Amino acid sequence: SSDSVLARADQAFSEALNVINSEVSRMMGTLSRGDKIENFGSVAGELFNATIQSFQVEMSDCAGDPLVERKILQLSVAIDSALQSVFVKQLQLIRENSINRFKSAISSDEMPVDFAYYSGDALFARDAQASVRPDSDWSFESERADLQALLTDLVSQRKRIQQNRVDVAQAQASAVQVLQMQQAQMNAIQQQAMGGVSGQWNAQAMYRPPDTNVNMTVGYQPGRTTINLGMVPEEGASLLGA
């Protein structure tokens, strides 16, 4: 009877979901420990197909029955939803790995920041694509766009930091040059005022290169020159390891 078929289908449906939920729980635990699931897309595809096939075998004597076909459809949706939750968490871990790859690549000034960007983005795209279940509508384009926006911002910040370092070096050279000129001028003035006897003098100058966050104070005493630098931190510089 239809009631008997429905009862059996419900039982098989429940058993199938228990299997899926157990696997999902195990995989979530793996991701929570910071371990990526290698080739998750293939793993999810095999688990999806095996569970559906197991249900079909259990209900093989009722194959084609509308009640059974409806249950198969419901089971497919439930399995896909459960596995997609793992996919979303996997993407979060892949994103973290990609950002770490980017930060590692820019840790050396010898590595071009644009290369670091492409390195991080390529890692995300590769691992995310390998995590998509075949024949599903899963997508990672939104997550990738968000990552690209973040990396682009970090690249800009890194370039500003590098430019600031150049500005500091140039400012130091300029300040020392100015101070040396002032010293020569002051010595000449003092010698004239004191009848050619050199005196003691102190000088201090402040300088800030245009369009930078570098503040420089240069002081001079006979036999001693001091240079103090101050910088306003860039927002988000901690992400760059600066």
mmCIF file of C-alpha atoms in Angstrom:
data_model
loop_
_atom_site.group_PDB
_atom_site.id
_atom_site.type_symbol
_atom_site.label_atom_id
_atom_site.label_comp_id
_atom_site.label_asym_id
_atom_site.label_seq_id
_atom_site.Cartn_x
_atom_site.Cartn_y
_atom_site.Cartn_z
ATOM 1 C CA SER A 1 0.000 0.000 0.000
ATOM 2 C CA SER A 2 0.997 3.633 -0.351
ATOM 3 C CA ASP A 3 1.142 3.992 3.442
ATOM 4 C CA SER A 4 3.610 1.133 3.658
ATOM 5 C CA VAL A 5 5.757 2.570 0.878
ATOM 6 C CA LEU A 6 5.736 5.987 2.545
ATOM 7 C CA ALA A 7 6.725 4.519 5.917
ATOM 8 C CA ARG A 8 9.640 2.625 4.377
ATOM 9 C CA ALA A 9 10.718 5.671 2.406
ATOM 10 C CA ASP A 10 10.623 7.825 5.531
ATOM 11 C CA GLN A 11 12.736 5.274 7.388
ATOM 12 C CA ALA A 12 15.297 5.048 4.586
ATOM 13 C CA PHE A 13 15.310 8.840 4.317
ATOM 14 C CA SER A 14 16.021 9.206 8.040
ATOM 15 C CA GLU A 15 18.846 6.659 7.935
ATOM 16 C CA ALA A 16 20.433 8.396 4.960
ATOM 17 C CA LEU A 17 20.353 11.771 6.697
ATOM 18 C CA ASN A 18 21.921 10.268 9.815
ATOM 19 C CA VAL A 19 24.837 9.081 7.696
ATOM 20 C CA ILE A 20 25.212 12.491 6.074
ATOM 21 C CA ASN A 21 24.965 14.392 9.357
ATOM 22 C CA SER A 22 27.623 12.168 10.894
ATOM 23 C CA GLU A 23 29.993 12.823 7.985
ATOM 24 C CA VAL A 24 29.263 16.541 8.024
ATOM 25 C CA SER A 25 29.991 16.714 11.755
ATOM 26 C CA ARG A 26 33.304 14.919 11.242
ATOM 27 C CA MET A 27 34.337 17.234 8.409
ATOM 28 C CA MET A 28 33.340 20.345 10.349
ATOM 29 C CA GLY A 29 35.609 19.155 13.143
ATOM 30 C CA THR A 30 38.478 18.813 10.690
ATOM 31 C CA LEU A 31 37.974 22.369 9.450
ATOM 32 C CA SER A 32 37.640 23.738 12.992
ATOM 33 C CA ARG A 33 41.119 22.392 13.704
ATOM 34 C CA GLY A 34 42.402 24.454 10.792
ATOM 35 C CA ASP A 35 42.889 21.488 8.464
ATOM 36 C CA LYS A 36 41.658 21.855 4.895
ATOM 37 C CA ILE A 37 39.747 18.937 3.353
ATOM 38 C CA GLU A 38 41.718 18.032 0.254
ATOM 39 C CA ASN A 39 39.630 17.773 -2.925
ATOM 40 C CA PHE A 40 36.447 18.361 -0.966
ATOM 41 C CA GLY A 41 34.431 18.672 -4.173
ATOM 42 C CA SER A 42 35.182 15.077 -5.136
ATOM 43 C CA VAL A 43 34.647 13.878 -1.566
ATOM 44 C CA ALA A 44 31.259 15.609 -1.427
ATOM 45 C CA GLY A 45 30.276 14.264 -4.841
ATOM 46 C CA GLU A 46 31.070 10.685 -3.904
ATOM 47 C CA LEU A 47 29.223 10.987 -0.601
ATOM 48 C CA PHE A 48 26.204 12.536 -2.315
ATOM 49 C CA ASN A 49 26.005 9.827 -4.978
ATOM 50 C CA ALA A 50 26.612 6.957 -2.552
ATOM 51 C CA THR A 51 23.850 8.131 -0.217
ATOM 52 C CA ILE A 52 21.311 8.546 -3.008
ATOM 53 C CA GLN A 53 22.215 5.143 -4.455
ATOM 54 C CA SER A 54 21.872 3.526 -1.030
ATOM 55 C CA PHE A 55 18.380 4.966 -0.701
ATOM 56 C CA GLN A 56 17.446 3.769 -4.178
ATOM 57 C CA VAL A 57 18.678 0.254 -3.417
ATOM 58 C CA GLU A 58 16.654 0.217 -0.212
ATOM 59 C CA MET A 59 13.542 1.206 -2.157
ATOM 60 C CA SER A 60 14.372 -0.685 -5.382
ATOM 61 C CA ASP A 61 11.172 -2.749 -5.267
ATOM 62 C CA CYS A 62 9.241 0.536 -5.434
ATOM 63 C CA ALA A 63 11.299 2.180 -8.159
ATOM 64 C CA GLY A 64 9.245 4.657 -10.152
ATOM 65 C CA ASP A 65 6.681 5.134 -7.397
ATOM 66 C CA PRO A 66 5.829 8.870 -7.165
ATOM 67 C CA LEU A 67 6.245 8.789 -3.383
ATOM 68 C CA VAL A 68 9.730 7.327 -3.689
ATOM 69 C CA GLU A 69 10.725 9.742 -6.444
ATOM 70 C CA ARG A 70 9.573 12.657 -4.321
ATOM 71 C CA LYS A 71 11.606 11.356 -1.391
ATOM 72 C CA ILE A 72 14.686 11.060 -3.595
ATOM 73 C CA LEU A 73 14.284 14.696 -4.602
ATOM 74 C CA GLN A 74 13.854 15.772 -0.980
ATOM 75 C CA LEU A 75 16.866 13.721 0.047
ATOM 76 C CA SER A 76 18.981 15.273 -2.715
ATOM 77 C CA VAL A 77 18.124 18.770 -1.503
ATOM 78 C CA ALA A 78 18.836 17.879 2.132
ATOM 79 C CA ILE A 79 22.196 16.268 1.325
ATOM 80 C CA ASP A 80 23.250 19.165 -0.879
ATOM 81 C CA SER A 81 22.366 21.701 1.814
ATOM 82 C CA ALA A 82 24.307 19.811 4.487
ATOM 83 C CA LEU A 83 27.388 19.438 2.308
ATOM 84 C CA GLN A 84 27.213 23.060 1.191
ATOM 85 C CA SER A 85 27.539 24.168 4.819
ATOM 86 C CA VAL A 86 30.897 22.368 4.863
ATOM 87 C CA PHE A 87 31.791 24.042 1.566
ATOM 88 C CA VAL A 88 31.159 27.490 3.055
ATOM 89 C CA LYS A 89 33.360 26.749 6.064
ATOM 90 C CA GLN A 90 36.031 25.334 3.768
ATOM 91 C CA LEU A 91 36.021 28.602 1.806
ATOM 92 C CA GLN A 92 36.630 30.537 5.025
ATOM 93 C CA LEU A 93 39.712 28.437 5.751
ATOM 94 C CA ILE A 94 40.934 28.763 2.159
ATOM 95 C CA ARG A 95 40.550 32.538 2.455
ATOM 96 C CA GLU A 96 42.691 32.580 5.600
ATOM 97 C CA ASN A 97 45.333 30.465 3.881
ATOM 98 C CA SER A 98 45.341 32.818 0.901
ATOM 99 C CA ILE A 99 45.811 35.890 3.089
ATOM 100 C CA ASN A 100 48.666 34.149 4.899
ATOM 101 C CA ARG A 101 50.244 33.315 1.538
ATOM 102 C CA PHE A 102 49.979 36.987 0.574
ATOM 103 C CA LYS A 103 51.499 38.181 3.861
ATOM 104 C CA SER A 104 54.337 35.688 3.536
ATOM 105 C CA ALA A 105 55.052 36.822 -0.018
ATOM 106 C CA ILE A 106 55.333 40.501 0.950
ATOM 107 C CA SER A 107 57.414 39.880 4.070
ATOM 108 C CA SER A 108 60.471 40.553 1.930
ATOM 109 C CA ASP A 109 60.884 43.900 0.179
ATOM 110 C CA GLU A 110 62.416 41.989 -2.727
ATOM 111 C CA MET A 111 59.048 40.408 -3.568
ATOM 112 C CA PRO A 112 56.853 42.640 -5.792
ATOM 113 C CA VAL A 113 53.532 43.281 -4.067
ATOM 114 C CA ASP A 114 51.610 42.642 -7.289
ATOM 115 C CA PHE A 115 53.108 39.148 -7.430
ATOM 116 C CA ALA A 116 52.011 38.608 -3.828
ATOM 117 C CA TYR A 117 48.472 39.603 -4.825
ATOM 118 C CA TYR A 118 48.310 37.105 -7.679
ATOM 119 C CA SER A 119 49.857 34.411 -5.511
ATOM 120 C CA GLY A 120 47.147 34.774 -2.858
ATOM 121 C CA ASP A 121 44.316 35.024 -5.384
ATOM 122 C CA ALA A 122 45.536 32.018 -7.381
ATOM 123 C CA LEU A 123 45.737 29.869 -4.250
ATOM 124 C CA PHE A 124 42.149 30.741 -3.343
ATOM 125 C CA ALA A 125 40.829 30.082 -6.850
ATOM 126 C CA ARG A 126 42.589 26.722 -7.105
ATOM 127 C CA ASP A 127 41.514 25.379 -3.715
ATOM 128 C CA ALA A 128 37.988 26.796 -3.979
ATOM 129 C CA GLN A 129 37.451 25.219 -7.393
ATOM 130 C CA ALA A 130 38.625 21.865 -6.032
ATOM 131 C CA SER A 131 36.002 22.203 -3.282
ATOM 132 C CA VAL A 132 32.975 22.567 -5.580
ATOM 133 C CA ARG A 133 30.797 19.458 -5.758
ATOM 134 C CA PRO A 134 30.344 18.295 -9.370
ATOM 135 C CA ASP A 135 26.881 18.882 -10.853
ATOM 136 C CA SER A 136 26.009 21.387 -8.124
ATOM 137 C CA ASP A 137 25.246 25.102 -8.238
ATOM 138 C CA TRP A 138 27.879 25.924 -5.635
ATOM 139 C CA SER A 139 29.833 29.102 -6.336
ATOM 140 C CA PHE A 140 32.722 30.973 -4.737
ATOM 141 C CA GLU A 141 32.726 34.072 -6.954
ATOM 142 C CA SER A 142 31.381 36.361 -4.225
ATOM 143 C CA GLU A 143 33.972 35.169 -1.706
ATOM 144 C CA ARG A 144 36.731 35.560 -4.273
ATOM 145 C CA ALA A 145 35.629 39.103 -5.122
ATOM 146 C CA ASP A 146 35.716 40.014 -1.419
ATOM 147 C CA LEU A 147 39.209 38.545 -1.090
ATOM 148 C CA GLN A 148 40.438 40.414 -4.164
ATOM 149 C CA ALA A 149 39.101 43.677 -2.743
ATOM 150 C CA LEU A 150 40.924 43.049 0.534
ATOM 151 C CA LEU A 151 44.194 42.117 -1.183
ATOM 152 C CA THR A 152 43.956 45.176 -3.430
ATOM 153 C CA ASP A 153 43.604 47.389 -0.364
ATOM 154 C CA LEU A 154 46.545 45.687 1.353
ATOM 155 C CA VAL A 155 48.669 46.086 -1.780
ATOM 156 C CA SER A 156 47.931 49.827 -1.798
ATOM 157 C CA GLN A 157 48.828 50.105 1.877
ATOM 158 C CA ARG A 158 52.055 48.180 1.349
ATOM 159 C CA LYS A 159 53.054 50.461 -1.514
ATOM 160 C CA ARG A 160 52.402 53.505 0.674
ATOM 161 C CA ILE A 161 54.567 52.012 3.428
ATOM 162 C CA GLN A 162 57.374 51.367 0.952
ATOM 163 C CA GLN A 163 57.060 54.907 -0.401
ATOM 164 C CA ASN A 164 57.156 56.278 3.139
ATOM 165 C CA ARG A 165 60.462 54.494 3.703
ATOM 166 C CA VAL A 166 61.853 56.146 0.588
ATOM 167 C CA ASP A 167 60.508 59.493 1.767
ATOM 168 C CA VAL A 168 62.156 59.028 5.174
ATOM 169 C CA ALA A 169 65.532 58.303 3.582
ATOM 170 C CA GLN A 170 65.217 61.309 1.299
ATOM 171 C CA ALA A 171 64.069 63.504 4.174
ATOM 172 C CA GLN A 172 67.049 62.435 6.278
ATOM 173 C CA ALA A 173 69.451 63.276 3.474
ATOM 174 C CA SER A 174 67.758 66.631 2.864
ATOM 175 C CA ALA A 175 67.700 67.528 6.555
ATOM 176 C CA VAL A 176 71.379 66.740 7.028
ATOM 177 C CA GLN A 177 72.240 68.805 3.974
ATOM 178 C CA VAL A 178 70.204 71.759 5.230
ATOM 179 C CA LEU A 179 71.756 71.468 8.669
ATOM 180 C CA GLN A 180 75.256 71.435 7.225
ATOM 181 C CA MET A 181 74.481 74.574 5.246
ATOM 182 C CA GLN A 182 73.076 76.241 8.379
ATOM 183 C CA GLN A 183 76.173 75.248 10.303
ATOM 184 C CA ALA A 184 78.446 76.822 7.715
ATOM 185 C CA GLN A 185 76.351 79.989 7.664
ATOM 186 C CA MET A 186 76.229 80.251 11.458
ATOM 187 C CA ASN A 187 79.960 79.709 11.758
ATOM 188 C CA ALA A 188 80.579 82.450 9.222
ATOM 189 C CA ILE A 189 78.234 84.837 11.057
ATOM 190 C CA GLN A 190 79.736 84.067 14.463
ATOM 191 C CA GLN A 191 83.257 84.489 13.218
ATOM 192 C CA GLN A 192 82.358 87.895 11.824
ATOM 193 C CA ALA A 193 80.537 88.936 15.009
ATOM 194 C CA MET A 194 83.247 87.675 17.372
ATOM 195 C CA GLY A 195 86.215 88.768 15.382
ATOM 196 C CA GLY A 196 86.929 85.417 13.795
ATOM 197 C CA VAL A 197 86.518 83.297 16.975
ATOM 198 C CA SER A 198 84.260 80.327 16.512
ATOM 199 C CA GLY A 199 81.527 79.979 19.149
ATOM 200 C CA GLN A 200 79.131 77.309 20.392
ATOM 201 C CA TRP A 201 75.641 77.137 18.887
ATOM 202 C CA ASN A 202 72.615 74.850 18.818
ATOM 203 C CA ALA A 203 70.028 74.421 16.064
ATOM 204 C CA GLN A 204 66.820 72.510 15.582
ATOM 205 C CA ALA A 205 64.593 72.031 12.514
ATOM 206 C CA MET A 206 61.315 70.249 11.866
ATOM 207 C CA TYR A 207 60.338 68.820 8.494
ATOM 208 C CA ARG A 208 57.445 66.812 7.051
ATOM 209 C CA PRO A 209 57.659 65.582 3.424
ATOM 210 C CA PRO A 210 54.511 66.495 1.433
ATOM 211 C CA ASP A 211 51.778 63.828 1.170
ATOM 212 C CA THR A 212 53.438 61.509 3.714
ATOM 213 C CA ASN A 213 52.835 60.543 7.329
ATOM 214 C CA VAL A 214 56.517 61.101 8.241
ATOM 215 C CA ASN A 215 57.396 63.703 10.899
ATOM 216 C CA MET A 216 61.106 64.538 11.297
ATOM 217 C CA THR A 217 62.912 66.650 13.896
ATOM 218 C CA VAL A 218 66.633 67.387 13.368
ATOM 219 C CA GLY A 219 68.801 68.856 16.118
ATOM 220 C CA TYR A 220 72.408 70.018 16.064
ATOM 221 C CA GLN A 221 74.939 70.695 18.798
ATOM 222 C CA PRO A 222 78.640 71.022 18.152
ATOM 223 C CA GLY A 223 79.900 67.526 17.463
ATOM 224 C CA ARG A 224 76.456 65.929 17.611
ATOM 225 C CA THR A 225 73.513 65.648 15.216
ATOM 226 C CA THR A 226 70.220 63.963 16.229
ATOM 227 C CA ILE A 227 67.358 62.924 13.959
ATOM 228 C CA ASN A 228 63.988 61.855 15.401
ATOM 229 C CA LEU A 229 61.315 60.328 13.183
ATOM 230 C CA GLY A 230 57.632 59.807 13.838
ATOM 231 C CA MET A 231 54.999 58.133 11.663
ATOM 232 C CA VAL A 232 51.210 58.012 11.865
ATOM 233 C CA PRO A 233 50.337 54.272 11.520
ATOM 234 C CA GLU A 234 48.535 53.211 8.339
ATOM 235 C CA GLU A 235 45.074 51.774 8.938
ATOM 236 C CA GLY A 236 45.241 48.017 8.463
ATOM 237 C CA ALA A 237 49.051 47.951 8.620
ATOM 238 C CA SER A 238 48.852 45.134 11.181
ATOM 239 C CA LEU A 239 47.492 42.853 8.461
ATOM 240 C CA LEU A 240 50.651 43.486 6.502
ATOM 241 C CA GLY A 241 52.877 42.649 9.409
ATOM 242 C CA ALA A 242 54.171 46.237 9.439
#
